[in-house]
Coordinates of C-alpha atoms and ligand atoms in Angstrom, one line a residue:
M1 CA -22.0 -19.7 4.6
L2 CA -21.6 -20.2 0.9
I3 CA -20.5 -17.6 -1.6
R4 CA -23.6 -16.7 -3.7
S5 CA -22.4 -13.8 -5.9
I6 CA -19.3 -11.7 -6.6
E7 CA -20.0 -8.2 -8.2
T8 CA -17.8 -5.4 -9.3
I9 CA -18.6 -1.7 -9.1
P10 CA -16.2 0.8 -10.7
V11 CA -15.8 4.1 -8.7
A12 CA -13.9 7.2 -9.7
V13 CA -12.9 9.8 -7.1
P14 CA -10.9 13.0 -8.1
L15 CA -7.8 13.8 -6.1
K16 CA -7.5 17.1 -4.3
K17 CA -4.4 17.8 -6.4
P18 CA -2.3 15.8 -8.8
F19 CA -0.1 13.1 -7.3
K20 CA 3.3 12.8 -9.0
T21 CA 6.0 10.1 -8.7
A22 CA 8.9 9.0 -10.9
L23 CA 6.5 6.6 -12.6
R24 CA 3.3 8.7 -13.2
T25 CA 0.9 11.5 -12.5
V26 CA -2.5 10.7 -11.0
T27 CA -5.5 13.1 -11.0
I28 CA -8.4 10.6 -10.4
A29 CA -8.5 7.5 -8.2
D30 CA -10.1 4.9 -10.5
V31 CA -10.9 1.9 -8.3
I32 CA -13.2 -1.1 -8.4
Y33 CA -15.2 -2.2 -5.4
V34 CA -16.1 -5.8 -5.0
K35 CA -19.2 -7.0 -3.2
V36 CA -19.3 -10.7 -2.2
T37 CA -22.7 -11.9 -1.0
C38 CA -23.2 -15.2 0.9
N39 CA -26.3 -17.4 1.0
D40 CA -27.1 -16.1 4.5
G41 CA -27.3 -12.6 3.1
R42 CA -24.0 -11.4 4.7
V43 CA -22.0 -9.0 2.5
G44 CA -18.2 -8.6 2.3
W45 CA -16.5 -5.6 0.6
G46 CA -13.2 -5.4 -1.1
E47 CA -11.3 -2.9 -3.3
A48 CA -9.0 -3.3 -6.3
V49 CA -6.8 -0.5 -7.7
P50 CA -5.6 -0.4 -11.3
T51 CA -1.9 0.7 -11.1
H52 CA -0.8 0.0 -14.6
V53 CA 2.7 1.2 -14.1
I54 CA 3.3 -1.1 -11.2
T55 CA 1.0 -4.2 -11.3
G56 CA 0.1 -3.9 -15.0
E57 CA -3.6 -3.8 -14.2
T58 CA -6.3 -1.5 -15.6
V59 CA -10.0 -0.9 -14.8
G60 CA -10.9 -3.2 -17.7
S61 CA -8.5 -6.0 -16.9
I62 CA -9.6 -6.1 -13.2
S63 CA -13.3 -6.2 -14.1
Y64 CA -12.8 -8.9 -16.7
A65 CA -10.5 -11.0 -14.4
I66 CA -12.9 -10.9 -11.5
E67 CA -16.2 -11.3 -13.4
K68 CA -15.1 -13.8 -16.1
V69 CA -12.2 -15.7 -14.6
I70 CA -12.0 -15.6 -10.8
A71 CA -15.6 -15.4 -9.6
P72 CA -16.9 -18.4 -11.5
Q73 CA -14.2 -20.5 -9.8
L74 CA -15.2 -19.4 -6.3
I75 CA -19.1 -19.3 -6.3
G76 CA -20.4 -22.0 -4.0
L77 CA -17.3 -22.2 -1.8
D78 CA -17.7 -22.1 2.0
I79 CA -16.3 -18.9 3.6
R80 CA -15.5 -20.9 6.8
R81 CA -13.1 -23.2 4.9
T82 CA -10.3 -20.7 4.5
A83 CA -7.6 -23.2 3.5
I84 CA -9.7 -24.0 0.4
L85 CA -10.8 -20.5 -0.2
F86 CA -7.4 -18.8 -0.4
K87 CA -5.8 -21.7 -2.3
K88 CA -8.5 -21.5 -5.0
L89 CA -8.3 -17.7 -5.1
S90 CA -4.5 -17.8 -5.5
A91 CA -4.6 -20.4 -8.3
S92 CA -7.6 -18.8 -10.1
I93 CA -5.3 -16.6 -12.3
V94 CA -1.6 -15.8 -12.5
R95 CA -0.6 -12.2 -11.4
N96 CA -3.6 -9.9 -11.5
T97 CA -2.8 -9.2 -7.8
S98 CA -5.1 -6.2 -7.3
A99 CA -8.1 -8.2 -8.7
K100 CA -7.3 -11.0 -6.3
A101 CA -6.7 -8.5 -3.4
A102 CA -10.2 -7.1 -3.7
I103 CA -11.7 -10.6 -3.3
D104 CA -9.3 -11.6 -0.6
I105 CA -10.3 -8.4 1.3
A106 CA -14.0 -9.1 0.9
F107 CA -13.4 -12.7 2.2
H108 CA -11.6 -11.4 5.2
D109 CA -14.4 -8.9 5.9
L110 CA -16.8 -11.9 5.9
I111 CA -14.5 -14.1 8.0
G112 CA -14.3 -11.3 10.6
Q113 CA -18.1 -10.8 10.6
R114 CA -18.6 -14.5 11.0
T115 CA -16.2 -14.7 14.0
G116 CA -17.7 -11.5 15.5
L117 CA -14.2 -9.9 15.6
P118 CA -12.7 -6.8 14.1
L119 CA -10.4 -8.1 11.4
S120 CA -7.3 -6.8 13.1
M121 CA -8.2 -8.8 16.2
Y122 CA -8.8 -11.9 14.1
L123 CA -5.4 -11.5 12.5
G124 CA -3.4 -10.8 15.7
G125 CA -4.6 -7.6 17.4
F126 CA -1.2 -6.1 18.1
R127 CA -2.4 -2.4 18.0
Q128 CA -5.6 -0.5 17.8
T129 CA -4.2 2.7 16.3
I130 CA -1.3 3.4 13.9
S131 CA 0.4 6.6 12.7
T132 CA 0.9 7.3 9.0
D133 CA 3.4 9.4 7.2
F134 CA 2.2 11.9 4.5
T135 CA 3.6 11.8 1.0
V136 CA 5.1 14.7 -0.8
S137 CA 4.7 14.4 -4.6
V138 CA 7.8 14.9 -6.7
D139 CA 7.9 18.5 -8.1
E140 CA 10.1 21.6 -8.2
P141 CA 12.1 21.8 -5.0
E142 CA 10.3 25.0 -3.8
Q143 CA 6.9 23.5 -4.4
M144 CA 7.8 20.4 -2.5
A145 CA 9.1 22.4 0.4
E146 CA 5.9 24.4 0.4
D147 CA 3.9 21.2 0.5
A148 CA 6.1 19.7 3.3
V149 CA 5.5 22.8 5.5
C150 CA 1.7 22.4 5.1
F151 CA 1.8 18.7 6.0
V152 CA 4.0 19.3 9.1
A153 CA 1.5 22.0 10.2
D154 CA -1.3 19.4 9.8
G155 CA 0.4 17.2 12.4
F156 CA 2.5 14.8 10.3
N157 CA 5.9 14.0 11.9
V158 CA 7.0 11.7 9.2
L159 CA 7.1 12.7 5.5
K160 CA 7.6 10.4 2.6
V161 CA 9.3 12.4 -0.2
K162 CA 9.1 11.2 -3.8
V163 CA 12.4 11.6 -5.7
G164 CA 14.0 9.8 -8.7
L165 CA 12.7 12.2 -11.4
G166 CA 15.3 14.2 -13.3
D167 CA 19.0 14.2 -12.3
I168 CA 20.5 13.5 -8.9
K169 CA 21.4 17.2 -8.4
T170 CA 17.7 18.0 -8.5
D171 CA 16.9 15.3 -6.0
I172 CA 19.6 16.7 -3.6
K173 CA 18.2 20.2 -4.1
R174 CA 14.7 18.9 -3.3
I175 CA 15.7 17.4 0.1
K176 CA 18.0 20.4 0.9
T177 CA 15.2 22.8 0.3
I178 CA 12.7 20.8 2.3
R179 CA 15.1 20.4 5.3
E180 CA 15.8 24.1 5.2
R181 CA 12.1 24.8 5.6
I182 CA 11.0 22.2 8.0
G183 CA 14.1 21.6 10.1
F184 CA 15.0 18.3 11.7
D185 CA 12.1 17.5 14.0
T186 CA 10.3 15.7 11.2
K187 CA 11.5 12.3 9.9
I188 CA 12.0 12.1 6.1
R189 CA 11.9 8.9 4.2
L190 CA 12.5 8.8 0.4
D191 CA 10.9 6.9 -2.4
A192 CA 12.7 6.8 -5.7
N193 CA 10.1 4.5 -7.4
Q194 CA 12.8 2.7 -9.4
G195 CA 14.1 6.1 -10.7
W196 CA 17.9 5.6 -10.2
K197 CA 20.6 3.3 -11.6
P198 CA 22.4 1.4 -8.8
R199 CA 25.6 3.5 -9.0
D200 CA 23.6 6.8 -9.2
A201 CA 21.6 5.6 -6.2
V202 CA 24.7 5.0 -4.1
R203 CA 26.1 8.4 -5.2
A204 CA 22.8 10.2 -4.4
I205 CA 22.3 8.6 -1.0
S206 CA 26.0 9.1 0.0
L207 CA 25.7 12.8 -0.9
M208 CA 22.7 13.0 1.3
E209 CA 24.5 11.3 4.1
D210 CA 27.5 13.7 3.7
S211 CA 25.1 16.7 3.7
G212 CA 23.5 15.6 7.0
F213 CA 20.0 15.4 5.6
E214 CA 19.1 12.5 8.1
I215 CA 17.1 10.3 5.8
E216 CA 15.4 7.5 7.6
L217 CA 15.3 5.1 4.7
V218 CA 15.2 5.0 0.9
E219 CA 12.5 3.0 -0.9
Q220 CA 13.0 1.2 -4.1
P221 CA 16.0 3.1 -5.5
V222 CA 16.4 0.8 -8.6
M223 CA 14.3 -1.1 -11.1
A224 CA 11.9 -3.6 -9.6
D225 CA 13.5 -6.7 -11.2
D226 CA 17.1 -5.7 -10.4
I227 CA 17.5 -7.5 -7.1
E228 CA 21.3 -7.5 -7.6
G229 CA 21.2 -3.8 -8.1
L230 CA 19.1 -3.4 -5.0
K231 CA 21.7 -5.4 -3.0
Y232 CA 24.5 -3.3 -4.6
V233 CA 22.9 -0.2 -3.1
T234 CA 22.1 -1.8 0.3
D235 CA 25.7 -3.0 0.6
R236 CA 27.2 0.4 -0.1
T237 CA 25.0 2.8 1.9
L238 CA 24.5 3.5 5.6
T239 CA 21.0 4.6 5.0
P240 CA 18.6 1.7 5.2
I241 CA 17.1 0.5 1.9
M242 CA 13.5 -0.7 1.5
A243 CA 12.2 -3.0 -1.2
D244 CA 8.7 -2.1 -2.6
E245 CA 8.1 -2.9 -6.3
S246 CA 10.7 -5.7 -6.0
V247 CA 8.4 -7.7 -3.6
Y248 CA 5.0 -8.8 -4.6
S249 CA 4.8 -12.3 -3.1
A250 CA 6.3 -14.3 -0.3
K251 CA 8.5 -16.0 -2.9
D252 CA 9.9 -12.5 -4.0
A253 CA 10.4 -11.6 -0.3
L254 CA 12.3 -14.8 0.4
R255 CA 14.8 -14.0 -2.4
V256 CA 15.3 -10.5 -1.2
L257 CA 15.7 -11.7 2.4
Q258 CA 18.1 -14.6 1.5
M259 CA 20.3 -12.2 -0.5
H260 CA 20.1 -9.5 2.1
A261 CA 19.2 -7.2 -0.8
A262 CA 17.2 -4.8 1.4
D263 CA 16.8 -3.7 5.0
F264 CA 13.0 -3.3 5.0
I265 CA 10.1 -4.5 2.9
N266 CA 7.1 -2.5 2.0
I267 CA 3.9 -4.7 1.9
K268 CA 0.9 -3.5 -0.2
L269 CA -2.2 -5.6 -0.5
M270 CA -2.5 -4.7 -4.2
K271 CA 0.9 -6.3 -4.8
S272 CA 0.5 -9.3 -2.6
G273 CA -3.0 -10.2 -3.8
G274 CA -4.5 -9.6 -0.4
I275 CA -4.0 -10.2 3.3
H276 CA -3.4 -14.0 3.1
E277 CA -0.1 -13.6 1.2
A278 CA 0.7 -10.4 3.1
M279 CA 0.7 -12.4 6.3
K280 CA 3.2 -14.8 4.8
I281 CA 5.5 -12.0 3.6
N282 CA 5.5 -10.5 7.0
A283 CA 6.1 -13.8 8.8
L284 CA 9.1 -14.5 6.5
A285 CA 10.5 -11.0 7.0
E286 CA 10.2 -11.4 10.8
L287 CA 12.1 -14.6 10.6
Y288 CA 15.0 -12.8 9.0
G289 CA 14.8 -9.8 11.4
V290 CA 13.5 -7.5 8.8
E291 CA 10.7 -5.1 9.7
C292 CA 7.9 -4.3 7.3
M293 CA 6.1 -1.1 6.3
V294 CA 2.5 -1.3 5.1
G295 CA 1.8 1.0 2.2
S296 CA -0.9 1.4 -0.5
M297 CA -1.6 2.5 -4.0
I298 CA -3.9 5.5 -4.6
E299 CA -6.8 3.7 -2.8
T300 CA -10.0 4.9 -1.2
K301 CA -10.9 4.3 2.5
L302 CA -12.2 0.8 1.8
G303 CA -8.9 -0.7 0.7
I304 CA -7.0 1.3 3.3
T305 CA -9.3 0.0 6.1
A306 CA -8.2 -3.5 5.1
A307 CA -4.6 -2.5 5.0
V308 CA -4.8 -0.8 8.5
H309 CA -6.5 -3.9 10.0
F310 CA -3.5 -6.0 8.6
A311 CA -0.9 -3.4 9.6
A312 CA -2.2 -3.0 13.1
S313 CA -2.5 -6.7 13.7
Q314 CA 1.2 -7.5 13.4
S315 CA 4.1 -6.5 15.7
N316 CA 6.6 -6.8 12.8
C317 CA 4.8 -4.1 10.8
T318 CA 6.4 -0.9 12.2
R319 CA 6.0 1.7 9.6
F320 CA 2.8 2.9 7.9
D321 CA 2.3 4.8 4.6
L322 CA -1.5 4.8 4.5
D323 CA -2.3 8.4 3.7
A324 CA -4.1 7.9 0.3
P325 CA -7.7 8.7 1.4
L326 CA -6.5 12.1 2.7
M327 CA -5.5 12.9 -0.9
L328 CA -9.1 12.3 -2.2
S329 CA -11.7 15.1 -2.7
E330 CA -14.5 12.9 -1.2
D331 CA -15.1 9.8 0.9
V332 CA -17.6 7.4 -0.5
V333 CA -17.3 4.8 2.3
T334 CA -19.3 4.9 5.5
G335 CA -17.6 3.4 8.5
G336 CA -14.1 1.9 8.4
V337 CA -11.0 3.7 9.7
V338 CA -11.0 7.2 11.2
Y339 CA -8.2 9.8 10.6
K340 CA -7.2 12.2 13.3
G341 CA -4.1 14.2 12.4
N342 CA -1.4 11.5 11.6
K343 CA -3.3 8.8 13.6
I344 CA -5.6 6.2 12.1
H345 CA -8.1 4.6 14.4
L346 CA -9.7 1.2 13.7
P347 CA -13.4 0.6 14.1
N348 CA -14.7 -1.8 16.8
E349 CA -17.3 -3.6 14.6
A350 CA -16.7 -7.1 13.3
G351 CA -14.9 -7.6 9.9
L352 CA -13.7 -4.4 8.2
G353 CA -16.1 -2.4 10.2
L354 CA -18.0 -0.8 7.3
M355 CA -21.6 0.3 7.9
R356 CA -24.5 -1.6 6.4
N357 CA -25.0 0.8 3.5
A358 CA -21.2 1.3 3.4
I359 CA -20.9 2.5 -0.1
N360 CA -22.4 5.9 -1.0
L361 CA -22.2 6.2 -4.8
T362 CA -24.7 9.0 -5.3
S363 CA -22.1 11.3 -6.8
N364 CA -20.2 8.5 -8.6
E365 CA -21.0 6.4 -11.6
S366 CA -21.7 2.8 -10.7
S367 CA -22.6 -0.1 -13.0
Q368 CA -23.6 -3.6 -12.6
Ligands
LIG401 MG1 7.0 2.9 -3.0

């Protein structure tokens, strides 16, 4: 089972409405699908997402990295020899984690197909179904509260609210307005996307604690590379703090864990470079008694299906932020995970569980 070809296919899917965080506004999900074909005709699929404000990658950089740099180093390798496969993939280029994630996902799809197991079973098989939160974009407080009411009505009992844009007073008003509208039956977790300075983060979180807003956790309050700042916030607040942009690799995770700089880690395949490294991050976190959330970028159902297989397979992954496909105006993938309210169900087929003609690009541009 040797790798014969690795192809890239750019895909653009408009969002139902603009998605806003402290870092950016997104209106179109620009992604790159990767198709890995083996000499026995078997095909594995992966997805890369250019999130320039987080991983530094663009559609152009991902296509170039895969086609010109990574693929030539992997053609001819045996899909069964995973120790060689993932070592070569990891060493093929520094950073470029989304480009590597797409290939890692396609490899895992093929490994699952070869073993005859759904990928989640191959990885550990802890759960078959997970529940996701739904994300409230950062906006004017009234608009956010309006959105929150709609998501709760749709069956979501955990909301992830984006903050960190503008001053702390505005963030407090955002949460106050949302709580007044939805009450306290719904869990609220916050994501500041690096928008606060350490001292401001402590002030904001303490004010929210004093106001009784009942915040489950706060994700990435400070700049990604400010691990001391992250620890400063974690040490001074009762609300648990989660590292997201601060942790890409197992090495990053180890530093955060050894310093006790965060209470939780958010794993995303686009940051870790795929499932292989994600398993290492989760194993390290488990060793330190730190639970992981599995999240995503603005990905389509292909990348999310891979993330759900990983997330469901591990007992230490206890929180899930995998709502991105619900924000898209269309679904170009046949097969994969199925959404019902806030529940995500895994397919029973081997590998990722995509259908034979999984990718329907009739209404999208595709090139190759
Ligand atoms: Mg985040």
